[in-house]
Short mmCIF file of C-alpha atoms in Angstrom, two decimals:
data_model
loop_
_atom_site.label_atom_id
_atom_site.label_comp_id
_atom_site.label_asym_id
_atom_site.label_seq_id
_atom_site.Cartn_x
_atom_site.Cartn_y
_atom_site.Cartn_z
CA SER A 1 0.02 0.25 0.07
CA GLN A 2 0.97 3.63 -0.46
CA LYS A 3 3.32 5.15 2.43
CA ILE A 4 4.56 8.40 3.22
CA GLU A 5 7.33 8.86 6.34
CA GLN A 6 8.48 12.22 7.71
CA ASN A 7 10.70 12.41 10.23
CA SER A 8 8.70 11.04 13.00
CA GLU A 9 10.23 12.35 16.08
CA ALA A 10 10.47 16.68 16.54
CA LEU A 11 13.23 18.17 14.56
CA ASN A 12 15.38 20.85 17.55
CA ILE A 13 17.81 22.81 15.89
CA GLN A 14 19.49 26.49 17.12
CA GLU A 15 18.89 29.62 15.41
CA GLY A 16 20.70 30.36 12.46
CA LYS A 17 21.21 26.85 11.26
CA THR A 18 19.81 24.97 8.46
CA ALA A 19 16.97 22.88 9.26
CA THR A 20 16.74 19.59 6.75
CA LEU A 21 13.33 17.67 6.93
CA THR A 22 12.91 14.35 5.14
CA CYS A 23 9.84 12.85 3.26
CA ASN A 24 10.25 9.05 1.70
CA TYR A 25 7.34 6.89 -0.07
CA THR A 26 6.72 3.98 -1.26
CA ASN A 27 4.16 2.32 -3.72
CA TYR A 28 3.57 5.71 -4.90
CA SER A 29 4.40 8.02 -8.49
CA PRO A 30 3.72 11.23 -7.59
CA ALA A 31 2.98 13.71 -10.46
CA TYR A 32 3.99 16.66 -7.90
CA LEU A 33 4.39 16.90 -4.63
CA GLN A 34 3.85 20.06 -2.11
CA TRP A 35 5.28 21.16 1.36
CA TYR A 36 2.61 22.69 3.62
CA ARG A 37 3.38 24.39 7.03
CA GLN A 38 0.72 23.98 10.03
CA ASP A 39 0.55 25.93 13.01
CA PRO A 40 -1.12 24.83 15.99
CA GLY A 41 -4.81 25.00 16.04
CA ARG A 42 -4.49 26.18 12.08
CA GLY A 43 -4.77 24.64 8.75
CA PRO A 44 -1.90 24.08 6.64
CA VAL A 45 -0.42 26.43 4.72
CA PHE A 46 1.27 26.18 0.90
CA LEU A 47 4.96 26.55 1.00
CA LEU A 48 6.49 25.21 -2.67
CA LEU A 49 5.25 22.67 -5.24
CA ILE A 50 7.67 20.58 -7.39
CA ARG A 51 7.29 18.46 -10.56
CA GLU A 52 8.32 15.21 -11.34
CA ASN A 53 10.86 16.37 -13.98
CA GLU A 54 12.12 19.05 -11.30
CA LYS A 55 14.88 18.52 -9.17
CA GLU A 56 14.87 21.48 -7.21
CA LYS A 57 12.77 24.34 -6.19
CA ARG A 58 13.91 27.59 -4.37
CA LYS A 59 11.90 30.33 -2.33
CA GLU A 60 13.66 32.77 -0.03
CA ARG A 61 15.30 30.57 2.25
CA LEU A 62 13.84 27.73 1.15
CA LYS A 63 14.57 24.64 -0.75
CA VAL A 64 13.04 21.45 -1.73
CA THR A 65 14.82 18.51 -3.36
CA PHE A 66 12.80 16.17 -5.57
CA ASP A 67 14.59 12.62 -6.35
CA THR A 68 11.79 9.94 -7.76
CA THR A 69 14.72 7.47 -8.08
CA LEU A 70 15.45 7.30 -4.33
CA LYS A 71 11.32 8.43 -3.70
CA GLN A 72 12.44 11.20 -1.45
CA SER A 73 12.04 14.70 -1.63
CA LEU A 74 14.14 17.07 1.25
CA PHE A 75 12.51 20.57 2.82
CA HIS A 76 15.36 22.93 3.45
CA ILE A 77 15.12 26.24 5.91
CA THR A 78 18.17 28.31 5.97
CA ALA A 79 19.03 30.50 8.25
CA SER A 80 16.47 29.43 10.50
CA GLN A 81 14.49 31.36 12.93
CA PRO A 82 11.94 30.88 15.87
CA ALA A 83 8.88 31.96 13.74
CA ASP A 84 10.04 28.84 11.49
CA SER A 85 9.20 26.98 14.48
CA ALA A 86 5.82 24.57 13.12
CA THR A 87 4.72 21.18 11.64
CA TYR A 88 5.94 20.78 8.27
CA LEU A 89 3.58 18.44 6.27
CA CYS A 90 4.50 16.99 2.42
CA ALA A 91 1.81 16.31 0.36
CA LEU A 92 1.96 13.77 -2.92
CA GLY A 93 0.03 14.51 -5.69
CA TYR A 94 -1.53 12.70 -8.42
CA SER A 95 -5.00 13.73 -9.05
CA THR A 96 -5.57 14.15 -5.19
CA LEU A 97 -2.83 15.17 -2.99
CA THR A 98 -2.25 12.75 -0.33
CA PHE A 99 -0.41 14.21 3.02
CA GLY A 100 2.43 12.67 5.43
CA LYS A 101 2.05 12.57 8.86
CA GLY A 102 4.19 16.10 9.34
CA THR A 103 7.50 16.84 11.04
CA MET A 104 7.49 19.11 13.93
CA LEU A 105 10.29 21.83 13.58
CA LEU A 106 11.41 23.79 16.87
CA VAL A 107 13.99 26.36 16.37
CA SER A 108 15.55 27.71 19.51
CA PRO A 109 16.87 31.02 19.77
CA GLU B 1 -8.47 38.47 -0.53
CA ALA B 2 -10.85 36.77 1.55
CA GLY B 3 -9.78 33.06 3.13
CA VAL B 4 -11.58 29.97 2.93
CA ALA B 5 -14.32 30.53 5.87
CA GLN B 6 -15.57 27.60 8.00
CA SER B 7 -17.94 27.27 10.89
CA PRO B 8 -18.69 26.63 13.26
CA ARG B 9 -14.98 26.16 14.64
CA TYR B 10 -15.99 23.90 17.43
CA LYS B 11 -18.63 21.63 18.01
CA ILE B 12 -19.27 19.00 20.65
CA ILE B 13 -21.89 16.15 20.28
CA GLU B 14 -22.58 13.00 21.66
CA LYS B 15 -21.91 9.57 19.90
CA ARG B 16 -24.81 9.11 17.63
CA GLN B 17 -26.17 12.66 16.85
CA SER B 18 -25.77 14.40 13.42
CA VAL B 19 -23.37 17.18 12.75
CA ALA B 20 -22.95 19.38 10.08
CA PHE B 21 -20.30 22.19 8.61
CA TRP B 22 -20.30 24.66 6.38
CA CYS B 23 -17.37 26.10 4.00
CA ASN B 24 -17.00 28.88 2.00
CA PRO B 25 -14.35 28.82 -0.28
CA ILE B 26 -12.35 31.80 -2.06
CA SER B 27 -14.61 33.47 -4.88
CA GLY B 28 -13.83 32.08 -8.34
CA HIS B 29 -12.16 28.69 -6.90
CA ALA B 30 -13.42 25.81 -8.71
CA THR B 31 -12.13 22.75 -7.05
CA LEU B 32 -13.14 22.27 -3.10
CA TYR B 33 -11.89 19.73 -0.99
CA TRP B 34 -13.08 18.69 2.79
CA TYR B 35 -10.36 16.85 4.94
CA GLN B 36 -10.09 14.84 8.32
CA GLN B 37 -7.12 15.52 10.35
CA ILE B 38 -7.25 13.04 13.47
CA LEU B 39 -4.80 14.59 15.99
CA GLY B 40 -1.14 13.47 15.08
CA GLN B 41 -1.86 12.87 11.64
CA GLY B 42 -1.78 15.05 8.17
CA PRO B 43 -5.11 15.30 6.72
CA LYS B 44 -6.70 12.69 4.90
CA LEU B 45 -8.98 13.75 1.72
CA LEU B 46 -12.43 12.82 2.64
CA ILE B 47 -14.07 14.25 -1.02
CA GLN B 48 -12.93 16.33 -3.73
CA PHE B 49 -15.35 18.66 -5.69
CA GLN B 50 -14.65 20.67 -9.30
CA ASN B 51 -17.41 22.88 -9.37
CA ASN B 52 -20.86 21.12 -8.52
CA GLY B 53 -19.44 17.74 -9.21
CA VAL B 54 -17.89 14.96 -7.46
CA VAL B 55 -13.75 14.27 -8.50
CA ASP B 56 -12.90 11.73 -5.63
CA ASP B 57 -14.91 10.64 -2.54
CA SER B 58 -13.24 7.39 -2.51
CA GLN B 59 -12.40 7.70 1.03
CA LEU B 60 -15.69 9.38 2.43
CA PRO B 61 -17.51 6.76 4.62
CA LYS B 62 -20.70 6.84 2.78
CA ASP B 63 -22.66 4.52 5.42
CA ARG B 64 -21.95 8.22 7.52
CA PHE B 65 -20.89 11.14 5.52
CA SER B 66 -22.49 13.30 2.74
CA ALA B 67 -21.33 16.02 1.40
CA GLU B 68 -22.86 18.42 -1.30
CA ARG B 69 -21.43 21.85 -2.71
CA LEU B 70 -24.66 23.31 -4.59
CA LYS B 71 -24.24 26.01 -7.19
CA GLY B 72 -20.51 25.38 -7.06
CA VAL B 73 -19.93 27.87 -4.57
CA ASP B 74 -20.05 26.88 -0.59
CA SER B 75 -20.21 23.57 0.14
CA THR B 76 -21.39 21.38 3.67
CA LEU B 77 -20.18 18.19 5.20
CA LYS B 78 -22.81 15.95 7.04
CA ILE B 79 -22.06 13.25 9.82
CA GLN B 80 -25.07 11.26 10.55
CA PRO B 81 -24.95 8.93 13.20
CA ALA B 82 -21.18 10.41 14.50
CA LYS B 83 -18.94 7.66 16.05
CA LEU B 84 -16.09 7.99 18.85
CA GLU B 85 -13.76 7.90 15.72
CA ASP B 86 -15.15 10.73 14.28
CA SER B 87 -13.33 13.03 16.71
CA ALA B 88 -11.07 15.07 14.61
CA VAL B 89 -10.50 18.37 12.67
CA TYR B 90 -12.03 18.76 9.43
CA LEU B 91 -10.10 21.17 7.27
CA CYS B 92 -11.93 22.65 3.77
CA ALA B 93 -9.63 23.97 1.31
CA SER B 94 -9.94 25.03 -2.30
CA SER B 95 -7.92 25.75 -5.23
CA PHE B 96 -8.37 27.81 -8.51
CA GLY B 97 -7.69 24.62 -10.58
CA THR B 98 -6.94 21.10 -9.87
CA SER B 99 -5.32 20.02 -6.54
CA GLU B 100 -1.60 20.08 -8.46
CA GLU B 101 -2.36 24.02 -7.70
CA ARG B 102 -1.44 25.23 -4.09
CA GLN B 103 -4.07 24.75 -1.71
CA PHE B 104 -5.77 27.25 0.51
CA PHE B 105 -6.99 25.87 3.58
CA GLY B 106 -9.40 27.30 5.94
CA PRO B 107 -9.01 27.13 9.98
CA GLY B 108 -11.29 23.72 10.33
CA THR B 109 -13.77 22.60 12.59
CA ARG B 110 -12.81 20.69 15.59
CA LEU B 111 -15.41 18.07 16.24
CA THR B 112 -15.38 16.34 19.42
CA VAL B 113 -17.59 12.99 19.86
CA LEU B 114 -18.40 12.09 23.58
#
């Protein structure tokens, strides 16, 4: 069956460091992948989309890679700030989106 | 630009009761989604509408859940009768076109079934 795995444990990093979040999947051939941010008590907010024929996408301090051979996406936040603390969800898409469980990121000052 | 509106924000009911949630998507968005998010999990798609037609409802428990999107604008999701395991946040989202495009989520309705 289709499976999406994100870092199960919370990721704790210090301000200014680069945070790297992982999204692995099996039994799936997504046409695209999206990353969302979710704060407690709020709906997810879209961050980036990357298509299967793209290797990398950047937006300000965010970078996402997509390796369809490894079946993996990496999400990087450079120069992290305490305001980046949130849960980050990856979502794989073909005709509909399937979300992972998310990884909680905690950035300490 | 107004975001996706949902109501109510919170609802507490007894098991076997019925409940309805309402969603108003962003103006002009053709696609509307209902997701269920259980604590500690990612959102799970229940139903996807394109205008007022259903694109995907394969994960909607049709024996108790129903949804409609009359006139291709706002939508309601109903649960009847509710079970304890229905306790979750119900998120509505919309996008201009297909699900490949970014989805805009509402704040969600937190349902507690006692």
